[in-house]
Amino acid sequence: IDFFNDISMALFGGQRGGPGKVCVASSALMGTVSGSGVANVVASGQFTIPLMKRSGFNAAFAGGVEATSSMGGQIMPPVMGAVAFIMAETINVPYLAIVKAAVIPAILYFVTAFWMVHLEAGRKGLHGLPKHECPNPWTAVKERWYLLLPLAGLMVLLFSGYTPLFSGSVGLALTVVLIFGAACISGVRGL
């Protein structure tokens, strides 16, 4: 989630209502890999809700933005919620067809949440985060680019017709190997 938060902070943190927009963007990115609204709230909410409250959003609005944008993770391709896999099986269509049908509604969902944050920030006169608090997006990608590999592997396997269980298992194994490898490399550098 740190990778998604850093990318979101770099892209939207300095804009009007930036912390709220960071919440929406990081929830959308997290939704691409989790497909679970609850997991999304737990993963990103501990960072984004306090950030929004510190920037001037009231607590109820901050919680609502987090809950709303995190629930959108269930319709955000490629993973989506379990219902997408059940739907593909029940109506006997390829999973790719379900993903294609969900792309535009998912994008519209997050654009709407983003726009509501923008309007609320304008109404309250809230500004973005100072430039020095926003990370560089290229630094985040350069330091953690390998975290995109499991997502790419998961997408390739799902769209190639492998079962969600197999695809998820391979993606998880790839994540563990990459994170363990990165930890070993950084440990060797620290010696």
mmCIF file of C-alpha atoms in Angstrom, residues 26-110:
data_model
loop_
_atom_site.group_PDB
_atom_site.id
_atom_site.type_symbol
_atom_site.label_atom_id
_atom_site.label_comp_id
_atom_site.label_asym_id
_atom_site.label_seq_id
_atom_site.Cartn_x
_atom_site.Cartn_y
_atom_site.Cartn_z
ATOM 1 C CA SER A 26 -4.834 4.963 -3.624
ATOM 2 C CA SER A 27 -8.107 3.093 -3.071
ATOM 3 C CA ALA A 28 -8.528 2.727 -6.828
ATOM 4 C CA LEU A 29 -4.994 1.395 -7.157
ATOM 5 C CA MET A 30 -5.432 -0.941 -4.193
ATOM 6 C CA GLY A 31 -8.688 -2.129 -5.723
ATOM 7 C CA THR A 32 -6.812 -3.402 -8.761
ATOM 8 C CA VAL A 33 -5.152 -6.060 -6.626
ATOM 9 C CA SER A 34 -7.475 -6.703 -3.671
ATOM 10 C CA GLY A 35 -11.057 -6.712 -4.956
ATOM 11 C CA SER A 36 -12.199 -6.346 -1.350
ATOM 12 C CA GLY A 37 -13.642 -3.160 0.057
ATOM 13 C CA VAL A 38 -12.925 -4.119 3.654
ATOM 14 C CA ALA A 39 -9.293 -5.019 2.935
ATOM 15 C CA ASN A 40 -8.957 -1.739 1.063
ATOM 16 C CA VAL A 41 -10.275 0.297 4.025
ATOM 17 C CA VAL A 42 -7.969 -1.504 6.437
ATOM 18 C CA ALA A 43 -4.907 -1.121 4.213
ATOM 19 C CA SER A 44 -5.278 2.480 3.083
ATOM 20 C CA GLY A 45 -7.615 4.006 5.671
ATOM 21 C CA GLN A 46 -5.059 4.021 8.465
ATOM 22 C CA PHE A 47 -2.983 6.415 6.369
ATOM 23 C CA THR A 48 -5.545 8.444 4.427
ATOM 24 C CA ILE A 49 -8.180 9.186 7.089
ATOM 25 C CA PRO A 50 -5.742 10.920 9.486
ATOM 26 C CA LEU A 51 -4.175 12.711 6.503
ATOM 27 C CA MET A 52 -7.574 14.060 5.419
ATOM 28 C CA LYS A 53 -8.466 15.117 8.963
ATOM 29 C CA ARG A 54 -5.160 16.980 9.382
ATOM 30 C CA SER A 55 -5.747 18.839 6.136
ATOM 31 C CA GLY A 56 -9.141 20.166 7.244
ATOM 32 C CA PHE A 57 -11.746 17.620 6.178
ATOM 33 C CA ASN A 58 -14.098 16.724 9.025
ATOM 34 C CA ALA A 59 -13.912 13.192 10.424
ATOM 35 C CA ALA A 60 -17.251 12.051 8.998
ATOM 36 C CA PHE A 61 -16.357 13.199 5.490
ATOM 37 C CA ALA A 62 -12.897 11.599 5.704
ATOM 38 C CA GLY A 63 -14.387 8.284 6.790
ATOM 39 C CA GLY A 64 -17.051 8.509 4.111
ATOM 40 C CA VAL A 65 -14.518 9.181 1.362
ATOM 41 C CA GLU A 66 -12.398 6.242 2.507
ATOM 42 C CA ALA A 67 -15.365 3.875 2.743
ATOM 43 C CA THR A 68 -16.836 4.976 -0.572
ATOM 44 C CA SER A 69 -13.614 4.828 -2.546
ATOM 45 C CA SER A 70 -12.584 1.537 -0.944
ATOM 46 C CA MET A 71 -15.880 -0.112 -1.843
ATOM 47 C CA GLY A 72 -15.157 0.814 -5.444
ATOM 48 C CA GLY A 73 -12.310 -1.679 -5.299
ATOM 49 C CA GLN A 74 -14.879 -4.427 -5.755
ATOM 50 C CA ILE A 75 -15.613 -3.234 -9.285
ATOM 51 C CA MET A 76 -12.080 -2.153 -10.236
ATOM 52 C CA PRO A 77 -10.491 -4.496 -12.793
ATOM 53 C CA PRO A 78 -8.557 -6.707 -13.086
ATOM 54 C CA VAL A 79 -9.258 -8.567 -9.823
ATOM 55 C CA MET A 80 -12.613 -7.101 -8.712
ATOM 56 C CA GLY A 81 -14.660 -8.881 -6.064
ATOM 57 C CA ALA A 82 -15.488 -12.560 -5.868
ATOM 58 C CA VAL A 83 -18.813 -11.811 -7.537
ATOM 59 C CA ALA A 84 -17.046 -11.148 -10.852
ATOM 60 C CA PHE A 85 -15.623 -14.672 -10.881
ATOM 61 C CA ILE A 86 -18.971 -16.168 -9.888
ATOM 62 C CA MET A 87 -20.680 -14.092 -12.586
ATOM 63 C CA ALA A 88 -18.270 -15.321 -15.261
ATOM 64 C CA GLU A 89 -18.846 -18.916 -14.180
ATOM 65 C CA THR A 90 -22.628 -18.604 -13.869
ATOM 66 C CA ILE A 91 -23.329 -16.904 -17.190
ATOM 67 C CA ASN A 92 -20.572 -18.894 -18.890
ATOM 68 C CA VAL A 93 -18.564 -16.024 -20.351
ATOM 69 C CA PRO A 94 -14.826 -15.492 -20.226
ATOM 70 C CA TYR A 95 -13.561 -13.491 -17.284
ATOM 71 C CA LEU A 96 -12.087 -11.018 -19.762
ATOM 72 C CA ALA A 97 -15.618 -10.115 -20.907
ATOM 73 C CA ILE A 98 -16.584 -9.273 -17.319
ATOM 74 C CA VAL A 99 -13.459 -7.127 -16.959
ATOM 75 C CA LYS A 100 -14.205 -5.261 -20.201
ATOM 76 C CA ALA A 101 -17.744 -4.562 -19.013
ATOM 77 C CA ALA A 102 -16.482 -3.233 -15.664
ATOM 78 C CA VAL A 103 -13.739 -0.863 -16.856
ATOM 79 C CA ILE A 104 -15.879 2.161 -17.748
ATOM 80 C CA PRO A 105 -18.230 1.949 -14.720
ATOM 81 C CA ALA A 106 -15.231 1.587 -12.383
ATOM 82 C CA ILE A 107 -13.481 4.602 -13.878
ATOM 83 C CA LEU A 108 -16.681 6.666 -13.660
ATOM 84 C CA TYR A 109 -17.157 5.603 -10.042
ATOM 85 C CA PHE A 110 -13.718 6.836 -9.026
#
